[in-house]
Amino acid sequence: QQQVKQSPQSLIVQKGGISIINCAYENTAFDYFPWYQQFPGKGPALLIAIRPDVSEKKEGRFTISFNKSAKQFSLHIMDSQPGDSATYFCAASALLTERFSGGYNKLIFGAGTRLAVHP
Amino acid sequence: KAGVTQTPRYLIKTRGQQVTLSCSPISGHRSVSWYQQTPGQGLQFLFEYFSETQRNKGNFPGRFSGRQFSNSRSEMNVSTLELGDSALYLCASSMGPSPTEAFFGQGTRLTVV
């Protein structure tokens, strides 16, 4: 129930195309869904995040679509560029209030998608 | 504003030894989380500290431990190293305490031989 399932494992897109990565979760307590981008030799970098009270969030060429009833969310990269070639991770976090009113910072990550954008 | 700093960047240790990794969070951030990244298991949560208290721990053996200091800097320790502990260890800092933007350091690449 703590898993986040991510697909596809790898993705090849032509320059200018749309890259779409999907994630699904089971735990309805999850209430924060970030996407991270990781280049080789670097730590993951926060790209964009969404909370379940909205169905879509857009920042530049990156859009998160969120379907609460289906427990799915996806990342769309518009006008994909070779510089977008990286590994993308979705993640989810739950506000746990058993002991602390503020909750915990524990991210459950998907397995990652290796994106290659060809020129 | 300086980012998350992890030291050292690379480490080579022998089986049975112990290792200590350090993380300095972004100034003003009070939550520090640690993750292990391997090709086979992906990114897995180790533990999280907020105001010097461990609030949550992942499914790792007791050989993995950590602590946080009053200045929010954190260390993690792995004792009796095994070959399977070879991984990239990542530290993330957040303003805290609720799930918010988490910023990762570049990680410490640990190789156990």
PDB file of C-alpha atoms in Angstrom, chain A:
ATOM      1  CA  GLN A   1       0.000   0.000   0.000  1.00  0.00           C
ATOM      2  CA  GLN A   2       3.028   2.215   0.382  1.00  0.00           C
ATOM      3  CA  GLN A   3       4.125   1.725  -3.236  1.00  0.00           C
ATOM      4  CA  VAL A   4       4.083   4.189  -6.076  1.00  0.00           C
ATOM      5  CA  LYS A   5       4.087   2.472  -9.463  1.00  0.00           C
ATOM      6  CA  GLN A   6       5.727   4.379 -12.305  1.00  0.00           C
ATOM      7  CA  SER A   7       5.656   3.715 -16.049  1.00  0.00           C
ATOM      8  CA  PRO A   8       7.200   3.480 -18.541  1.00  0.00           C
ATOM      9  CA  GLN A   9      10.643   2.379 -17.404  1.00  0.00           C
ATOM     10  CA  SER A  10      12.216   4.132 -20.374  1.00  0.00           C
ATOM     11  CA  LEU A  11      10.976   6.559 -22.980  1.00  0.00           C
ATOM     12  CA  ILE A  12      12.358   7.862 -26.256  1.00  0.00           C
ATOM     13  CA  VAL A  13      10.874  11.054 -27.666  1.00  0.00           C
ATOM     14  CA  GLN A  14      11.806  13.218 -30.625  1.00  0.00           C
ATOM     15  CA  LYS A  15      12.743  16.826 -30.063  1.00  0.00           C
ATOM     16  CA  GLY A  16       9.625  18.943 -29.888  1.00  0.00           C
ATOM     17  CA  GLY A  17       7.416  16.029 -28.910  1.00  0.00           C
ATOM     18  CA  ILE A  18       5.441  15.428 -25.726  1.00  0.00           C
ATOM     19  CA  SER A  19       6.868  13.166 -23.019  1.00  0.00           C
ATOM     20  CA  ILE A  20       4.308  11.520 -20.741  1.00  0.00           C
ATOM     21  CA  ILE A  21       5.178   9.605 -17.578  1.00  0.00           C
ATOM     22  CA  ASN A  22       2.529   7.986 -15.402  1.00  0.00           C
ATOM     23  CA  CYS A  23       2.320   7.054 -11.746  1.00  0.00           C
ATOM     24  CA  ALA A  24      -0.275   5.244  -9.664  1.00  0.00           C
ATOM     25  CA  TYR A  25      -0.665   4.874  -5.918  1.00  0.00           C
ATOM     26  CA  GLU A  26      -2.835   2.962  -3.464  1.00  0.00           C
ATOM     27  CA  ASN A  27      -2.538   4.817  -0.176  1.00  0.00           C
ATOM     28  CA  THR A  28      -5.327   7.392  -0.020  1.00  0.00           C
ATOM     29  CA  ALA A  29      -3.474   9.145   2.808  1.00  0.00           C
ATOM     30  CA  PHE A  30      -0.926  10.477   0.312  1.00  0.00           C
ATOM     31  CA  ASP A  31      -1.474  14.191  -0.066  1.00  0.00           C
ATOM     32  CA  TYR A  32       1.648  15.544  -1.716  1.00  0.00           C
ATOM     33  CA  PHE A  33       2.933  14.413  -5.109  1.00  0.00           C
ATOM     34  CA  PRO A  34       6.253  15.812  -6.387  1.00  0.00           C
ATOM     35  CA  TRP A  35       8.223  14.992  -9.497  1.00  0.00           C
ATOM     36  CA  TYR A  36      12.002  14.946  -9.492  1.00  0.00           C
ATOM     37  CA  GLN A  37      14.533  15.112 -12.322  1.00  0.00           C
ATOM     38  CA  GLN A  38      17.917  13.485 -11.922  1.00  0.00           C
ATOM     39  CA  PHE A  39      20.954  13.804 -14.156  1.00  0.00           C
ATOM     40  CA  PRO A  40      23.836  11.313 -13.919  1.00  0.00           C
ATOM     41  CA  GLY A  41      26.088  12.047 -10.959  1.00  0.00           C
ATOM     42  CA  LYS A  42      23.625  14.510  -9.445  1.00  0.00           C
ATOM     43  CA  GLY A  43      20.999  14.374  -6.746  1.00  0.00           C
ATOM     44  CA  PRO A  44      17.307  14.538  -7.690  1.00  0.00           C
ATOM     45  CA  ALA A  45      16.047  18.063  -8.330  1.00  0.00           C
ATOM     46  CA  LEU A  46      12.474  19.044  -7.546  1.00  0.00           C
ATOM     47  CA  LEU A  47      10.653  19.808 -10.783  1.00  0.00           C
ATOM     48  CA  ILE A  48       7.022  20.386  -9.892  1.00  0.00           C
ATOM     49  CA  ALA A  49       4.596  19.189  -7.229  1.00  0.00           C
ATOM     50  CA  ILE A  50       0.846  18.978  -6.712  1.00  0.00           C
ATOM     51  CA  ARG A  51      -1.596  18.443  -3.866  1.00  0.00           C
ATOM     52  CA  PRO A  52      -4.873  16.534  -4.376  1.00  0.00           C
ATOM     53  CA  ASP A  53      -7.092  19.607  -4.160  1.00  0.00           C
ATOM     54  CA  VAL A  54      -6.246  20.529  -7.774  1.00  0.00           C
ATOM     55  CA  SER A  55      -6.407  18.405 -10.930  1.00  0.00           C
ATOM     56  CA  GLU A  56      -3.651  20.102 -12.888  1.00  0.00           C
ATOM     57  CA  LYS A  57      -0.606  22.260 -12.307  1.00  0.00           C
ATOM     58  CA  LYS A  58       1.557  23.810 -14.979  1.00  0.00           C
ATOM     59  CA  GLU A  59       5.008  25.337 -14.716  1.00  0.00           C
ATOM     60  CA  GLY A  60       6.558  26.276 -18.027  1.00  0.00           C
ATOM     61  CA  ARG A  61       6.786  23.182 -20.239  1.00  0.00           C
ATOM     62  CA  PHE A  62       6.003  20.849 -17.314  1.00  0.00           C
ATOM     63  CA  THR A  63       2.444  19.883 -16.322  1.00  0.00           C
ATOM     64  CA  ILE A  64       1.174  17.522 -13.648  1.00  0.00           C
ATOM     65  CA  SER A  65      -2.248  15.987 -14.225  1.00  0.00           C
ATOM     66  CA  PHE A  66      -3.865  14.474 -11.142  1.00  0.00           C
ATOM     67  CA  ASN A  67      -6.830  12.069 -11.030  1.00  0.00           C
ATOM     68  CA  LYS A  68      -7.820  11.557  -7.413  1.00  0.00           C
ATOM     69  CA  SER A  69     -10.560   8.998  -8.065  1.00  0.00           C
ATOM     70  CA  ALA A  70      -8.244   6.834 -10.167  1.00  0.00           C
ATOM     71  CA  LYS A  71      -5.322   7.433  -7.800  1.00  0.00           C
ATOM     72  CA  GLN A  72      -3.100   8.347 -10.714  1.00  0.00           C
ATOM     73  CA  PHE A  73      -0.957  11.289 -11.650  1.00  0.00           C
ATOM     74  CA  SER A  74       1.212  12.034 -14.629  1.00  0.00           C
ATOM     75  CA  LEU A  75       3.948  14.360 -15.834  1.00  0.00           C
ATOM     76  CA  HIS A  76       3.719  15.910 -19.269  1.00  0.00           C
ATOM     77  CA  ILE A  77       6.769  17.577 -20.788  1.00  0.00           C
ATOM     78  CA  MET A  78       5.749  19.715 -23.729  1.00  0.00           C
ATOM     79  CA  ASP A  79       8.165  20.586 -26.545  1.00  0.00           C
ATOM     80  CA  SER A  80      10.701  18.082 -25.190  1.00  0.00           C
ATOM     81  CA  GLN A  81      14.339  19.096 -25.646  1.00  0.00           C
ATOM     82  CA  PRO A  82      17.572  17.056 -25.643  1.00  0.00           C
ATOM     83  CA  GLY A  83      18.469  18.826 -22.392  1.00  0.00           C
ATOM     84  CA  ASP A  84      15.439  17.156 -20.795  1.00  0.00           C
ATOM     85  CA  SER A  85      17.143  13.766 -21.184  1.00  0.00           C
ATOM     86  CA  ALA A  86      17.355  12.516 -17.607  1.00  0.00           C
ATOM     87  CA  THR A  87      15.707  10.118 -15.175  1.00  0.00           C
ATOM     88  CA  TYR A  88      12.380  11.262 -13.774  1.00  0.00           C
ATOM     89  CA  PHE A  89      10.927  10.088 -10.487  1.00  0.00           C
ATOM     90  CA  CYS A  90       7.429  10.549  -9.184  1.00  0.00           C
ATOM     91  CA  ALA A  91       6.932  10.469  -5.440  1.00  0.00           C
ATOM     92  CA  ALA A  92       4.225  10.677  -2.822  1.00  0.00           C
ATOM     93  CA  SER A  93       4.099  11.711   0.795  1.00  0.00           C
ATOM     94  CA  ALA A  94       1.499  11.438   3.515  1.00  0.00           C
ATOM     95  CA  LEU A  95       0.737  13.746   6.360  1.00  0.00           C
ATOM     96  CA  LEU A  96       0.976  11.469   9.385  1.00  0.00           C
ATOM     97  CA  THR A  97      -0.399  13.055  12.489  1.00  0.00           C
ATOM     98  CA  GLU A  98      -0.236  10.279  15.043  1.00  0.00           C
ATOM     99  CA  ARG A  99       2.438  11.891  17.128  1.00  0.00           C
ATOM    100  CA  PHE A 100       3.297  15.196  15.546  1.00  0.00           C
ATOM    101  CA  SER A 101       0.849  17.816  14.417  1.00  0.00           C
ATOM    102  CA  GLY A 102       3.118  18.695  11.536  1.00  0.00           C
ATOM    103  CA  GLY A 103       3.521  15.254  10.064  1.00  0.00           C
ATOM    104  CA  TYR A 104       6.502  13.562   8.495  1.00  0.00           C
ATOM    105  CA  ASN A 105       8.712  14.266   5.522  1.00  0.00           C
ATOM    106  CA  LYS A 106       8.904  10.792   4.016  1.00  0.00           C
ATOM    107  CA  LEU A 107       8.828  10.469   0.252  1.00  0.00           C
ATOM    108  CA  ILE A 108       7.871   7.187  -1.408  1.00  0.00           C
ATOM    109  CA  PHE A 109       9.437   7.140  -4.865  1.00  0.00           C
ATOM    110  CA  GLY A 110       8.452   5.440  -8.070  1.00  0.00           C
ATOM    111  CA  ALA A 111      11.067   3.306  -9.815  1.00  0.00           C
ATOM    112  CA  GLY A 112      12.019   6.051 -12.265  1.00  0.00           C
ATOM    113  CA  THR A 113      11.714   6.666 -15.998  1.00  0.00           C
ATOM    114  CA  ARG A 114      14.778   7.176 -18.158  1.00  0.00           C
ATOM    115  CA  LEU A 115      13.872   9.754 -20.795  1.00  0.00           C
ATOM    116  CA  ALA A 116      15.928  10.231 -23.943  1.00  0.00           C
ATOM    117  CA  VAL A 117      15.026  13.123 -26.234  1.00  0.00           C
ATOM    118  CA  HIS A 118      16.539  12.701 -29.672  1.00  0.00           C
ATOM    119  CA  PRO A 119      17.390  15.761 -31.774  1.00  0.00           C
TER     120      PRO A 119
END
